[in-house]
Short mmCIF file of C-alpha atoms in Angstrom, two decimals:
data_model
loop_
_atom_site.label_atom_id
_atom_site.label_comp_id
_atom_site.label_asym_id
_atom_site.label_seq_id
_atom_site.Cartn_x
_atom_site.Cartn_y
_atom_site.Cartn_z
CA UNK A 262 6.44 -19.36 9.94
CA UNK A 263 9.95 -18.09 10.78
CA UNK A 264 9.07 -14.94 8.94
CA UNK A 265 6.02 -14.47 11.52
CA UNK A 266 9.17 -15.58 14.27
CA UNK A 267 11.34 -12.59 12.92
CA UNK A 268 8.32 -10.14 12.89
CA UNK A 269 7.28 -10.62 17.06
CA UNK A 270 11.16 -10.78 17.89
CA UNK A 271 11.69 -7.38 16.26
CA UNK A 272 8.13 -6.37 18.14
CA UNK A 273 9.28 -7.67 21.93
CA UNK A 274 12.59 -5.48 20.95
CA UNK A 275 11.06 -2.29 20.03
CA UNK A 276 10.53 0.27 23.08
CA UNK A 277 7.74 2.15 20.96
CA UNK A 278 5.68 -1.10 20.47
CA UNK A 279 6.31 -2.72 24.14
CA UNK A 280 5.39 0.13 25.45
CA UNK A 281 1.93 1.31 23.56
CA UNK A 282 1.34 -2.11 23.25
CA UNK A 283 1.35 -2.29 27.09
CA UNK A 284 -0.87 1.47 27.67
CA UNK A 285 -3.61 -0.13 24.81
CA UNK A 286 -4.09 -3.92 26.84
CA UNK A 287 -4.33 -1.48 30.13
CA UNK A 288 -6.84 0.33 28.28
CA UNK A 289 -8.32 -3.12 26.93
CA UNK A 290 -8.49 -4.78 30.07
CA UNK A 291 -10.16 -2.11 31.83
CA UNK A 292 -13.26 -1.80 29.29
CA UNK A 293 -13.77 -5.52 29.66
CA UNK A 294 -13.53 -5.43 33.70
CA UNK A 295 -15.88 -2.61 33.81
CA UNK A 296 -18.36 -4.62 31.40
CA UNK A 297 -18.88 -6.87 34.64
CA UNK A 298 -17.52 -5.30 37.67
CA UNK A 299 -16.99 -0.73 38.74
CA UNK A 300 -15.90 0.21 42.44
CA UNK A 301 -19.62 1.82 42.24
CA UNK A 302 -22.71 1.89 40.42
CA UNK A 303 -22.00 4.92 37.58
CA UNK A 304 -25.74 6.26 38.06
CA UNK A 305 -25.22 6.19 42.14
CA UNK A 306 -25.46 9.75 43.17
CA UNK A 307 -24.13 10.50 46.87
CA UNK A 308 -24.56 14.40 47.11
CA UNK A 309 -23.73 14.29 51.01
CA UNK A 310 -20.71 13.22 49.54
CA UNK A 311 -19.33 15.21 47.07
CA UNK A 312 -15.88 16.34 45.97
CA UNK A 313 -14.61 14.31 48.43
CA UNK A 314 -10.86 13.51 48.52
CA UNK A 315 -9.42 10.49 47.48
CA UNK A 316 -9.86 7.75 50.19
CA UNK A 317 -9.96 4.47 50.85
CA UNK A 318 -13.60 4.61 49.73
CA UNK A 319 -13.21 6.72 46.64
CA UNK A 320 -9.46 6.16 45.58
CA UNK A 321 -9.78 8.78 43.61
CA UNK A 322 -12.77 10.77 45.15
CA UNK A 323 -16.15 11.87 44.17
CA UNK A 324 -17.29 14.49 41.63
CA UNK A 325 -20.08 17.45 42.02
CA UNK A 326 -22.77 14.99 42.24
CA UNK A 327 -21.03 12.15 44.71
CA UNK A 328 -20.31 9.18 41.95
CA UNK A 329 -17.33 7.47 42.11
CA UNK A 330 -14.46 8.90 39.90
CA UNK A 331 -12.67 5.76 39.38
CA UNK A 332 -15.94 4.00 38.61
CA UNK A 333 -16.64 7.07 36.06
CA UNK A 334 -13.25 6.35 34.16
CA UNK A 335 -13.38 2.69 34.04
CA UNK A 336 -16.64 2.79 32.94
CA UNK A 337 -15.95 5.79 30.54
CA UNK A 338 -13.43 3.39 28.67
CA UNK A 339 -16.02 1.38 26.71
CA UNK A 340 -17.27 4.27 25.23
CA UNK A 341 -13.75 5.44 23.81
CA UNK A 342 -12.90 1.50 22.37
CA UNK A 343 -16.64 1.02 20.99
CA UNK A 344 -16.80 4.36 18.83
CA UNK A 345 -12.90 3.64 18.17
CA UNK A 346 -13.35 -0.12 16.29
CA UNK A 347 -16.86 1.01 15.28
CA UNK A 348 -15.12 4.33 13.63
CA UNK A 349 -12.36 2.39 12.00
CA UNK A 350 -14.15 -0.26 10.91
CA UNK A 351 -16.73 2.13 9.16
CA UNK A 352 -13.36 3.72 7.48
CA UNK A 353 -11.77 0.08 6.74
CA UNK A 354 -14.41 -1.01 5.48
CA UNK A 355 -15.71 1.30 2.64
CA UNK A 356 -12.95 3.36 2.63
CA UNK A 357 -10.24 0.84 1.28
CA UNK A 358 -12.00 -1.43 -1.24
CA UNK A 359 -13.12 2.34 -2.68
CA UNK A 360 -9.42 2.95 -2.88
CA UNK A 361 -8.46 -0.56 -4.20
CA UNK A 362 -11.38 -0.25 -6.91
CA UNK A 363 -9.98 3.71 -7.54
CA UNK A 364 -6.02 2.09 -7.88
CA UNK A 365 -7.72 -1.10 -10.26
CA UNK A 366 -9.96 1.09 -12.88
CA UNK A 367 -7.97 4.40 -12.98
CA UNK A 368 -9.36 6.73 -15.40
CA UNK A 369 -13.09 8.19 -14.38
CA UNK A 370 -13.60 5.72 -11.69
CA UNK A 371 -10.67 7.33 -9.80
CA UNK A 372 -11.46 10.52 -10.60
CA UNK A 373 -15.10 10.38 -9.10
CA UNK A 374 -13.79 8.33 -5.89
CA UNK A 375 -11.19 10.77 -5.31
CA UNK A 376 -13.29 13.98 -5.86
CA UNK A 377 -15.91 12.43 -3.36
CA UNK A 378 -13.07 11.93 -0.99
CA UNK A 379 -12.01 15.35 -1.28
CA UNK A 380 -15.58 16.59 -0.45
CA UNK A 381 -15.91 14.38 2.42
CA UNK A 382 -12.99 15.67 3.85
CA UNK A 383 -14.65 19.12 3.74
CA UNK A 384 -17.38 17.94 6.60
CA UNK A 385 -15.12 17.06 9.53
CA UNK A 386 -16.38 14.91 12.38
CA UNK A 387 -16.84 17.88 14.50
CA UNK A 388 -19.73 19.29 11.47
CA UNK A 389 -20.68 16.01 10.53
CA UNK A 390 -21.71 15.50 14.16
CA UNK A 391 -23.57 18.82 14.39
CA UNK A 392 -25.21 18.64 11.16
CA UNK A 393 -26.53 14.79 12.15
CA UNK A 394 -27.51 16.32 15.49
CA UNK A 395 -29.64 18.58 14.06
CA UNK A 396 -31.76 15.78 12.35
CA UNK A 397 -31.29 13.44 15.09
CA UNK A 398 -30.31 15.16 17.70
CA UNK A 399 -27.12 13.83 20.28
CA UNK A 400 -26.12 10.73 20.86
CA UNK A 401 -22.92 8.18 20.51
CA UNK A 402 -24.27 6.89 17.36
CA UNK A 403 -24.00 9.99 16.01
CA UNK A 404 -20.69 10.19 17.63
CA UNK A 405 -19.60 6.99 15.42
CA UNK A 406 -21.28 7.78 12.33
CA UNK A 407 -20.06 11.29 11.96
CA UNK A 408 -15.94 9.82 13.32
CA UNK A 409 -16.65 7.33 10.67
CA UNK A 410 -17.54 9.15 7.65
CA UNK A 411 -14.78 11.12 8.08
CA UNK A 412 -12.67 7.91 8.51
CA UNK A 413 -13.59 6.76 4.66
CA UNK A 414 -11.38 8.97 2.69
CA UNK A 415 -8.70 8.78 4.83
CA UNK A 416 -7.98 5.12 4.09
CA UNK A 417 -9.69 5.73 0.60
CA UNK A 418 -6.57 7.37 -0.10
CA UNK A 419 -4.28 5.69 1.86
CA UNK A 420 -5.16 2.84 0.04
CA UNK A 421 -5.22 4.21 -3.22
CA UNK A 422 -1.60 5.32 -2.96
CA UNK A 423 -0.37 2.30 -1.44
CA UNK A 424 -2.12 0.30 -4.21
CA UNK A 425 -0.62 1.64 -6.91
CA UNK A 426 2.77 1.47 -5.62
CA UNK A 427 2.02 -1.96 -5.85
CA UNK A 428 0.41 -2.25 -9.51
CA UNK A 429 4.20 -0.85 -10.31
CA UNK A 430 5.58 -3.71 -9.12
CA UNK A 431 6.93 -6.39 -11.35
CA UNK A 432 5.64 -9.35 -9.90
CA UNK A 433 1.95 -7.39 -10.60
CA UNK A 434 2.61 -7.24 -14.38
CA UNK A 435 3.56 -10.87 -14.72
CA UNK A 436 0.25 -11.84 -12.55
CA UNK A 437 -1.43 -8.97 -15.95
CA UNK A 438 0.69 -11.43 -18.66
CA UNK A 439 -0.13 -14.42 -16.99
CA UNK A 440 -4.32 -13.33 -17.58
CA UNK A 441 -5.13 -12.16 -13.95
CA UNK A 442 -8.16 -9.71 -13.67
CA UNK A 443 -8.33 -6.63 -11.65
CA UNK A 444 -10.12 -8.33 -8.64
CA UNK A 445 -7.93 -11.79 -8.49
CA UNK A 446 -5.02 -9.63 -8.58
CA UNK A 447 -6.05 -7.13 -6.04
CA UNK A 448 -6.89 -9.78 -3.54
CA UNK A 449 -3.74 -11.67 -3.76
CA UNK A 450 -1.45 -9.58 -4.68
CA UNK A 451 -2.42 -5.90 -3.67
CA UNK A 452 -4.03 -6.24 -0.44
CA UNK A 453 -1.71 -8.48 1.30
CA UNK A 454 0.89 -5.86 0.45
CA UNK A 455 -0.82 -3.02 1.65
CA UNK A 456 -1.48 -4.76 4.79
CA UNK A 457 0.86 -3.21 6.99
CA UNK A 458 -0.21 0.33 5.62
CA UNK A 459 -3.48 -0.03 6.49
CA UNK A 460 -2.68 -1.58 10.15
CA UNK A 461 -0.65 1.46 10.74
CA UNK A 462 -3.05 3.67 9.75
CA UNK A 463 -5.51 1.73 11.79
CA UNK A 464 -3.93 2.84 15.01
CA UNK A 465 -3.68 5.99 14.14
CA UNK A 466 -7.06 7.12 13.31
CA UNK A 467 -8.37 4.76 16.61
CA UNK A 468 -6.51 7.56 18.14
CA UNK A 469 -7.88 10.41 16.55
CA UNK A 470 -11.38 8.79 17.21
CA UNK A 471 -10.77 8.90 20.87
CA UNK A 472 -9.81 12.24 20.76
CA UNK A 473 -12.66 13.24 18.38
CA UNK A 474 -15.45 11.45 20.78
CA UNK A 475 -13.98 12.91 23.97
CA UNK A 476 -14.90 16.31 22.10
CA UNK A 477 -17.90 15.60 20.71
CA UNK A 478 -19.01 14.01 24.39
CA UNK A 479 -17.37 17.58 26.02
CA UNK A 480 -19.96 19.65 23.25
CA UNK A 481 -22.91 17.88 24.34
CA UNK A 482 -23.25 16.00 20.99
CA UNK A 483 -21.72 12.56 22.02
CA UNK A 484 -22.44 10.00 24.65
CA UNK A 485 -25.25 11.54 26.97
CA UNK A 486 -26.16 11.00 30.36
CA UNK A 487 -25.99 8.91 32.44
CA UNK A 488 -23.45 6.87 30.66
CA UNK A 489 -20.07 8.17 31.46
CA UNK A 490 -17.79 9.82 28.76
CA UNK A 491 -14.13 11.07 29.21
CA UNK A 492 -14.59 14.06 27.11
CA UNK A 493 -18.06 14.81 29.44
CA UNK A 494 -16.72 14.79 32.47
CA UNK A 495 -14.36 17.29 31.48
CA UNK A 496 -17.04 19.52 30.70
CA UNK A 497 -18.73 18.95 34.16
CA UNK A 498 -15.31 19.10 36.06
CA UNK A 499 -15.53 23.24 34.29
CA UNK A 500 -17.60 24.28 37.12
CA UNK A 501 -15.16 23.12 39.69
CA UNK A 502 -12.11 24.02 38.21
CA UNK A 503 -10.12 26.07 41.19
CA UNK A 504 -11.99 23.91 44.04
CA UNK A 505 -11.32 20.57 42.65
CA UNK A 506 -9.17 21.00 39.71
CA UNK A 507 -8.23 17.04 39.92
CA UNK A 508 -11.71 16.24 38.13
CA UNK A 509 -10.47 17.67 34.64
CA UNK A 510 -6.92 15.68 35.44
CA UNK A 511 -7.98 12.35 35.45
CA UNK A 512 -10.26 12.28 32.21
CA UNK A 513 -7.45 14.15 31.01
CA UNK A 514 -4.61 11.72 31.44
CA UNK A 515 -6.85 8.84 30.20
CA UNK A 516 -7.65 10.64 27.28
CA UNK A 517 -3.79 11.90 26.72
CA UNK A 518 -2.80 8.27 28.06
CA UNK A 519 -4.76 6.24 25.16
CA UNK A 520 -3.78 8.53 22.83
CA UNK A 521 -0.10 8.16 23.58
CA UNK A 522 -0.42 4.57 23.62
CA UNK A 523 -1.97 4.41 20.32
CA UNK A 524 0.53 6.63 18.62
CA UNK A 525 3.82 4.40 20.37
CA UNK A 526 1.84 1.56 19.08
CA UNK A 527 1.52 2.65 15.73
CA UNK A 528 5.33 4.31 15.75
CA UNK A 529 6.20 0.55 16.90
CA UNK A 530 4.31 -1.17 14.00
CA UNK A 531 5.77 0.95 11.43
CA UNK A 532 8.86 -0.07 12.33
CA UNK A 533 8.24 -3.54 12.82
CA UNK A 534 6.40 -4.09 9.77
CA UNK A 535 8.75 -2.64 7.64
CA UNK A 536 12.31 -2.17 9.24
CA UNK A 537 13.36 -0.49 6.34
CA UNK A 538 11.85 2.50 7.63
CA UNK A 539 13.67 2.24 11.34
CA UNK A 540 17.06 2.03 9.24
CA UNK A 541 16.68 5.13 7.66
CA UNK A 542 15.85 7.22 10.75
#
């Protein structure tokens, strides 16, 4: 318990953490408001009104076709956080027990897991996405699949690395000598040490998912109409760059905004989690 104390007393006093920590409940908070309650309707289209200016109406004006921009971001949140856990948790969750397995067996089980990493890693998201759309054509499952995929041998070898750091350890070849397996020692002695990796990491590639499904969204192959994406309506805000160049800045700074947040958050973690690593900065 007072280790847990020490831990969220070092968090409150670290700018990096307070501060993405405060940018990714924003973000939080407006997914789950928008889940019940937008300014307007996204689908509402108000062509008399379009590109208006921002107004007690519209606080942040209408687009080409009259919808609400402010609805249109808060809306466009849900999108970013669902292909973000759903991306992660694809990566967490077949990526790292493939790394624990490849730190536990060595020998040819490693050497398969981490020569199918190393072809993974040769079909981006961006490909992955394109190839998928070709079979079944755009969509944001394919947006979470293909972020996903590419998510597995990233904490595969993560992982892996961080695993067998830990098999190193002393305390690991006592729980060997004492008659541990693999698995019993993985679980409780591994894992729990390779926590904070992992959690780090975790914020990290959430980022990179948003940033990957705002451009998969801004090719066509992500989220399609009429749900609102980020990374779409910076594609439809093209047209209307010089006459209303505000509709590519405000899916822009919530893009750049999350990201930020995500990265502060993870810089904070690091350092939280292991203070060593603040010291030597």
């Amino acid at each position: 318990m007072s280790n847990n104390n020490t831990v969220w007393r070092r968090a409150l006093r670290h700018p990096s953490f307070m501060a993405g920590g405060a940018m990714v409940l924003l973000m939080v908070l407006c997914a789950v408001l928008s889940l019940f309650w937008s300014p307007y309707p996204v689908g509402d289209i108000d062509i008399p009104n379009k590109l208006a200016s921002p107004s007690a109406a519209h606080w942040l004006g209408t687009d080409s076709l009259g919808r609400d921009i402010g609805s249109l971001l808060l809306v466009g949140s849900q999108n970013s956080l669902l292909v973000g856990f759903i991306a992660v948790g694809i990566g967490l969750g077949v990526g790292v027990p493939l790394g624990l397995l490849a730190s536990a067996r060595r020998g040819w089980v490693e050497e398969v897991i981490m020569r199918a990493s190393d072809f993974t890693f040769a079909f981006p998201a961006l490909l992955s996405a394109i190839m998928l759309t070709a079979i079944y054509g755009p969509g944001l499952v394919v947006s979470i699949v293909a972020i996903g995929i590419f998510n597995i041998p990233v904490f595969a070898r993560i992982s892996r690395g961080a695993a067998n750091a830990v098999w190193a350890r002393d305390y690991t070849a006592a729980a060997r000598a004492a008659g541990k397996g693999p698995l019993v020692i993985t679980l409780a002695h591994v894992l729990p040490n390779i926590a904070s990796v992992l959690i780090v990491q975790a914020t990290i590639q959430f980022a990179i998912a948003i940033l990957a499904e705002a451009a998969l969204s801004y090719l066509g192959l992500g989220t399609q109409p009429p749900q609102p994406s980020w990374g779409r309506m910076l594609n439809e805000a093209q047209s209307q760059m010089f006459q209303a160049p505000m509709l590519a800045v405000y899916p822009g700074a919530a893009i750049a905004l999350a990201v930020l947040g995500l990265n502060l958050l993870g810089d904070g973690l690091r350092d939280v989690l292991d203070p060593r690593l603040a010291r030597q900065r």
